[in-house]
CSV table of C-alpha atoms in Angstrom, one decimal:
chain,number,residue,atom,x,y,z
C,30,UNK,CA,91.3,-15.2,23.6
C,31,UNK,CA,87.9,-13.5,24.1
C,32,UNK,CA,86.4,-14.8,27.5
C,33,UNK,CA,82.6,-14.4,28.3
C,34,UNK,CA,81.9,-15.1,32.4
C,35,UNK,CA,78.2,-15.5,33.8
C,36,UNK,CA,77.9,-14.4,37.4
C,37,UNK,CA,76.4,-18.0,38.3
C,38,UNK,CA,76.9,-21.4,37.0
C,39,UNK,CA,74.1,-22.7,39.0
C,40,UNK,CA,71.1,-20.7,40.5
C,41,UNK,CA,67.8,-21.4,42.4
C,42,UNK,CA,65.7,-19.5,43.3
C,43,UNK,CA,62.0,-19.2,44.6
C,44,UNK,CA,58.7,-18.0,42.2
C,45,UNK,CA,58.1,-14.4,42.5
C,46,UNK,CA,61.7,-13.2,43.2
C,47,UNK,CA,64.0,-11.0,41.3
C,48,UNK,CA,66.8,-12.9,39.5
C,49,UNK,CA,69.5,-10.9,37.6
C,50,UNK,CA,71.7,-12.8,35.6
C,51,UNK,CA,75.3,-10.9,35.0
C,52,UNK,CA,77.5,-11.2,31.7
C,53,UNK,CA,80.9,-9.9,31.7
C,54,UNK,CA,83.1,-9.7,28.3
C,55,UNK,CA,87.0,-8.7,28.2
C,56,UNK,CA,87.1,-8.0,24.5
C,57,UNK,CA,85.2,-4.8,23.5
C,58,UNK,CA,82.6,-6.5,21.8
C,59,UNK,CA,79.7,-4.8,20.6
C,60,UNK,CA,77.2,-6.6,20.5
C,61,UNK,CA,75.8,-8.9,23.4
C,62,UNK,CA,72.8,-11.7,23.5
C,63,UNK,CA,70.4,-13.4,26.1
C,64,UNK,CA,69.5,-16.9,25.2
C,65,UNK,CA,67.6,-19.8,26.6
C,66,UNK,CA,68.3,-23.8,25.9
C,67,UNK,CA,65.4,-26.1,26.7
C,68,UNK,CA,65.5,-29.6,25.8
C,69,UNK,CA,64.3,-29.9,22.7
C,70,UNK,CA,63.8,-26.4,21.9
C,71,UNK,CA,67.8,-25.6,21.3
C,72,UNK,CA,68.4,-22.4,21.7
C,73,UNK,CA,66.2,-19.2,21.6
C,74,UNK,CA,66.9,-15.3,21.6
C,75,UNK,CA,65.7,-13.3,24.6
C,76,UNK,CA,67.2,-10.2,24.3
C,77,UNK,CA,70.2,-8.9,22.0
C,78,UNK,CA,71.7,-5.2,22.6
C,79,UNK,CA,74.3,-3.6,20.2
C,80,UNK,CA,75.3,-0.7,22.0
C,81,UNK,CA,75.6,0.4,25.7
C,82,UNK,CA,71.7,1.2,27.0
C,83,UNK,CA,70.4,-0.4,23.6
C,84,UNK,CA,68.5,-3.1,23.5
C,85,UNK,CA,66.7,-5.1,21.1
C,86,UNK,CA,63.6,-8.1,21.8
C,87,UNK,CA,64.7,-11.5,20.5
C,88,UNK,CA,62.2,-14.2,20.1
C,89,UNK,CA,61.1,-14.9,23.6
C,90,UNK,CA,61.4,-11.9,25.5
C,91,UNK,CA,58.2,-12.0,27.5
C,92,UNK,CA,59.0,-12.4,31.2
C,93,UNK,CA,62.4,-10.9,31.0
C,94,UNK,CA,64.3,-7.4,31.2
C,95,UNK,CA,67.8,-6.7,29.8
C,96,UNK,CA,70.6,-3.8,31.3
C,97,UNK,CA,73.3,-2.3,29.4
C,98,UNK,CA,74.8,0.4,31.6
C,99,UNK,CA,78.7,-0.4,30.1
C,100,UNK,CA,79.8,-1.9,26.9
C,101,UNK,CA,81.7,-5.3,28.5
C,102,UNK,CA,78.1,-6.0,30.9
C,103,UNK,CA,74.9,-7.3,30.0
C,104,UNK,CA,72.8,-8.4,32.3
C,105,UNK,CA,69.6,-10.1,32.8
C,106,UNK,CA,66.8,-9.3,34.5
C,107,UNK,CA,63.8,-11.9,35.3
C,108,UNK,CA,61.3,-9.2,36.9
C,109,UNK,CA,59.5,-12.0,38.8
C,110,UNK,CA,60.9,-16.0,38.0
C,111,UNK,CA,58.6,-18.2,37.3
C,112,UNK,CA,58.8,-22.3,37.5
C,113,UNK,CA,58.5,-22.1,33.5
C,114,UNK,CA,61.9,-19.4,33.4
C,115,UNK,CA,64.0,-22.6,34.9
C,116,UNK,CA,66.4,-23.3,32.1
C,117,UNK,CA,69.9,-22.8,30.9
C,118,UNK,CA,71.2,-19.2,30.1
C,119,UNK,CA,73.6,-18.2,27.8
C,120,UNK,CA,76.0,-15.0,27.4
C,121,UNK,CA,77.5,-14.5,24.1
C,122,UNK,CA,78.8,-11.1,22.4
C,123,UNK,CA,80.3,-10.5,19.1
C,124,UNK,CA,82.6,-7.6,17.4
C,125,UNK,CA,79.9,-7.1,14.9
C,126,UNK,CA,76.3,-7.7,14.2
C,127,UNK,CA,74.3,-10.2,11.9
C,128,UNK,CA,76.3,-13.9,11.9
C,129,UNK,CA,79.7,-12.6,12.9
C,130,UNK,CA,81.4,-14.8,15.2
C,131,UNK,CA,79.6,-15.3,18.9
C,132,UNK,CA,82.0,-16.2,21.5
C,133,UNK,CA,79.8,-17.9,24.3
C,134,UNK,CA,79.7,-18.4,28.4
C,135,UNK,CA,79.7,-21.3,30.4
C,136,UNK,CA,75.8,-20.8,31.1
C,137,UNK,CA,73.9,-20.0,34.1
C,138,UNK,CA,71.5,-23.0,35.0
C,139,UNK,CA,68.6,-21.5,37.0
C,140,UNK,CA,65.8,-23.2,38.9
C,141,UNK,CA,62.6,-22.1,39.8
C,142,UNK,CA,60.9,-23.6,42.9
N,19,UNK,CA,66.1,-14.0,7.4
N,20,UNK,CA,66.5,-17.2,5.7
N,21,UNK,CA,65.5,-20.2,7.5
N,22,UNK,CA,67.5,-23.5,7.3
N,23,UNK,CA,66.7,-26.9,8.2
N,24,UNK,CA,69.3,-29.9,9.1
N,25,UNK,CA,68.3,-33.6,10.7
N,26,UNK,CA,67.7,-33.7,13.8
N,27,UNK,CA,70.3,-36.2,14.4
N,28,UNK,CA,73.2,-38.7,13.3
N,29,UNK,CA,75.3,-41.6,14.7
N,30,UNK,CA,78.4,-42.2,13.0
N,31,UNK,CA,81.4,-44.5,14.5
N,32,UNK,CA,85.0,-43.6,14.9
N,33,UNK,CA,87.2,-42.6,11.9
N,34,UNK,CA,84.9,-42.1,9.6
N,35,UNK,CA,84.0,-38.8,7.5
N,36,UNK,CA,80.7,-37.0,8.8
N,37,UNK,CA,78.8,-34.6,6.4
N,38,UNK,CA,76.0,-32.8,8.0
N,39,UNK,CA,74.1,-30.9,5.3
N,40,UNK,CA,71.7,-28.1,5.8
N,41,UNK,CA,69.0,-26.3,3.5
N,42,UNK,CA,68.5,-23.1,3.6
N,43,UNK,CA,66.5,-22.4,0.2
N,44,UNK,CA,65.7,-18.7,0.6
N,45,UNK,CA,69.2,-17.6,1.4
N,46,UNK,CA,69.9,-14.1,0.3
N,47,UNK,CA,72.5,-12.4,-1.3
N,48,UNK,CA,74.5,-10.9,1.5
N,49,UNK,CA,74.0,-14.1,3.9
N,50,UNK,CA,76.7,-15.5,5.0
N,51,UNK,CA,76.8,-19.6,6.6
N,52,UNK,CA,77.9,-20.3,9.8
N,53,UNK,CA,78.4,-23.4,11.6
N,54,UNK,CA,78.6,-23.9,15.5
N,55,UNK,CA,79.5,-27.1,18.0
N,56,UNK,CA,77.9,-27.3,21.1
N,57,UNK,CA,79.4,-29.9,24.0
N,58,UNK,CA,77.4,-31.1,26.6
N,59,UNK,CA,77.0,-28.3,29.6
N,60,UNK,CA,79.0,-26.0,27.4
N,61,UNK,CA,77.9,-22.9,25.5
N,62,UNK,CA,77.9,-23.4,21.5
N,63,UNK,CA,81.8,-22.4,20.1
N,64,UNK,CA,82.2,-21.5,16.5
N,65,UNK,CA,83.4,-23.8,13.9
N,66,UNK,CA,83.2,-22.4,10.6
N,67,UNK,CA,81.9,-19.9,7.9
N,68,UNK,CA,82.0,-19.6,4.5
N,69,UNK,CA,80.0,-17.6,1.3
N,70,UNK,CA,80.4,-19.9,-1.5
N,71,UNK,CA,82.0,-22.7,-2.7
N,72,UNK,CA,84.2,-24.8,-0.4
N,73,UNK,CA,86.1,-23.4,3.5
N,74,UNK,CA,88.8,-25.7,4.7
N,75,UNK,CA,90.2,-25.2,8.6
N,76,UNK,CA,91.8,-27.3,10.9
N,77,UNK,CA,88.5,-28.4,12.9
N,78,UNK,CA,86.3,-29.1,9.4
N,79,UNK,CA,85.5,-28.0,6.0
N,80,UNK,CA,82.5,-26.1,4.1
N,81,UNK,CA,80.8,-27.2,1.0
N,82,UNK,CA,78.5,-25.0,-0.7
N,83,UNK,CA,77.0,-25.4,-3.8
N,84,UNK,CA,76.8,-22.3,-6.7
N,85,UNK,CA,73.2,-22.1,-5.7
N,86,UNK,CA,73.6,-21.4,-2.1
N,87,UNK,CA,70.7,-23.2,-1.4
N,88,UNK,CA,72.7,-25.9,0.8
N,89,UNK,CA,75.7,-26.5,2.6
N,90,UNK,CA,77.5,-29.5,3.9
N,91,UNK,CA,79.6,-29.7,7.0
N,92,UNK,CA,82.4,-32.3,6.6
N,93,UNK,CA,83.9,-33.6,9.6
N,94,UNK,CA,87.3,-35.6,8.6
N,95,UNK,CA,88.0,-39.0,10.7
N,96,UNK,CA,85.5,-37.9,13.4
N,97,UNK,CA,86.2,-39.2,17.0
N,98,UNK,CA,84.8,-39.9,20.3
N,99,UNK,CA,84.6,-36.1,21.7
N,100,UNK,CA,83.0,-34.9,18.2
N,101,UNK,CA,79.5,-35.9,19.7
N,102,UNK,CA,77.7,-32.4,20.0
N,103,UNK,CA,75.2,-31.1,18.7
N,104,UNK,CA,75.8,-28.9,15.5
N,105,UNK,CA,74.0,-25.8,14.4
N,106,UNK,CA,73.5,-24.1,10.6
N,107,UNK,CA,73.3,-20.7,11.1
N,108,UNK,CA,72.4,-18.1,8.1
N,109,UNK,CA,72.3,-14.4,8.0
N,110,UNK,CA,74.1,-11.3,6.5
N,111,UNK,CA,77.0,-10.5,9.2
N,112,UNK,CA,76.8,-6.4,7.9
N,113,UNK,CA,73.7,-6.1,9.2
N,114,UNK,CA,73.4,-6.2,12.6
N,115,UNK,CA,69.5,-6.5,13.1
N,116,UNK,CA,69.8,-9.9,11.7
N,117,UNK,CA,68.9,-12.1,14.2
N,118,UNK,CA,70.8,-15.4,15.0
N,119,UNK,CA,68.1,-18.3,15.0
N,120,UNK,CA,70.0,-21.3,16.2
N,121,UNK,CA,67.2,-23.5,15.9
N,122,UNK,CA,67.4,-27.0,17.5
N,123,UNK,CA,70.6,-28.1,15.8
N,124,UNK,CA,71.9,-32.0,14.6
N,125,UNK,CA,72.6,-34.1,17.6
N,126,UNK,CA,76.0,-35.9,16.3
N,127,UNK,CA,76.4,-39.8,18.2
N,128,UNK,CA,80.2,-40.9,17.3
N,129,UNK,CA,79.9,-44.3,18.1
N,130,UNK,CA,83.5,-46.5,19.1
């Protein structure tokens, strides 16, 4: 079974600080991806990468900073949280690219005071 | 990247068949569909995928018509614990700058 692990299940932190969100994967995947899930937004791509130290914007990158030093971690990097980055984050990676099969974390829920 | 739109949500009760459709009129060629679930507090978990015509597993099956410009998921005898939310996902798995758009997915209510 491919397993996907987030650092954090649950996070807060203060505005202005540095926040890195880890993602681990034990399957060799190559490709990993970022998102957000807001209520009533679903969810949104921050950041994909395909191959270790490349990195691609999603939809909503602004604000945010990916790292891909090794192929099974992906982390996330919030340079400076604000009270608008509070939200759930999700890990996923896949074998391939495009629609192939995204195997999920549990999600990191952050908050921003 | 084709774009594809599904209801926002559905309430169905216990037993009964659920088929969530989704459009997805400017599908192309090499697209593939792809269906997730999503629990409460969970991240989404894939269900199903299919090109054309119809996908059968143990969890639900595929319907998609010749002209690819829909697809139904079917749900058989759906129970308590199949309230999620359900996304319709379309893009061409070979290439791998196609990027995923979940969207905001069908909220499925199973009702007892």
């Amino acid at each position: 079974d491919v397993k996907v692990t987030q650092s954090s299940r649950y996070l807060v932190k203060r505005t202005g600080e540095k926040v890195f969100l880890e993602c681990v994967q034990d399957m060799d995947h190559e490709n990993m991806f970022w998102y957000r899930q807001d209520p009533g937004l679903g969810l949104r791509l921050i950041y994909f990468s395909y191959d270790v130290k490349m990195k691609e914007k999603g939809d909503i990158p602004e604000g945010y900073s990916v790292s891909r030093e090794k192929k099974e971690r992906f982390s996330l990097i919030l340079e400076s949280a604000s009270t608008n980055q509070t939200s759930m984050y999700l890990c996923a990676s896949s074998l391939a690219g495009g629609v192939d099969t995204q195997y999920f974390g549990p999600g990191t829920r952050l908050t921003v005071l | 990247l084709a774009k594809t739109t599904q209801p926002i949500s559905m309430d169905s009760y216990e037993g009964q068949e659920v088929n969530i459709t989704c459009s997805h009129n400017n599908i192309a060629t090499n697209d593939y569909i792809t269906w997730y679930q999503q629990f409460p507090s969970q991240g989404p978990r894939f269900i199903i995928q299919g090109y054309k015509t119809k996908v059968t597993n143990e969890v639900a099956s595929l319907f998609i018509p010749a002209d690819r410009k829909s697809s139904t998921l079917s749900l058989p005898r759906v129970s308590l614990s199949d309230t999620a939310v359900y996304y319709c996902l379309v893009g061409d798995m070979r290439d791998r700058d196609d990027k995923i758009i979940f969207g905001k997915g069908t909220r499925l209510h199973i009702l007892p």
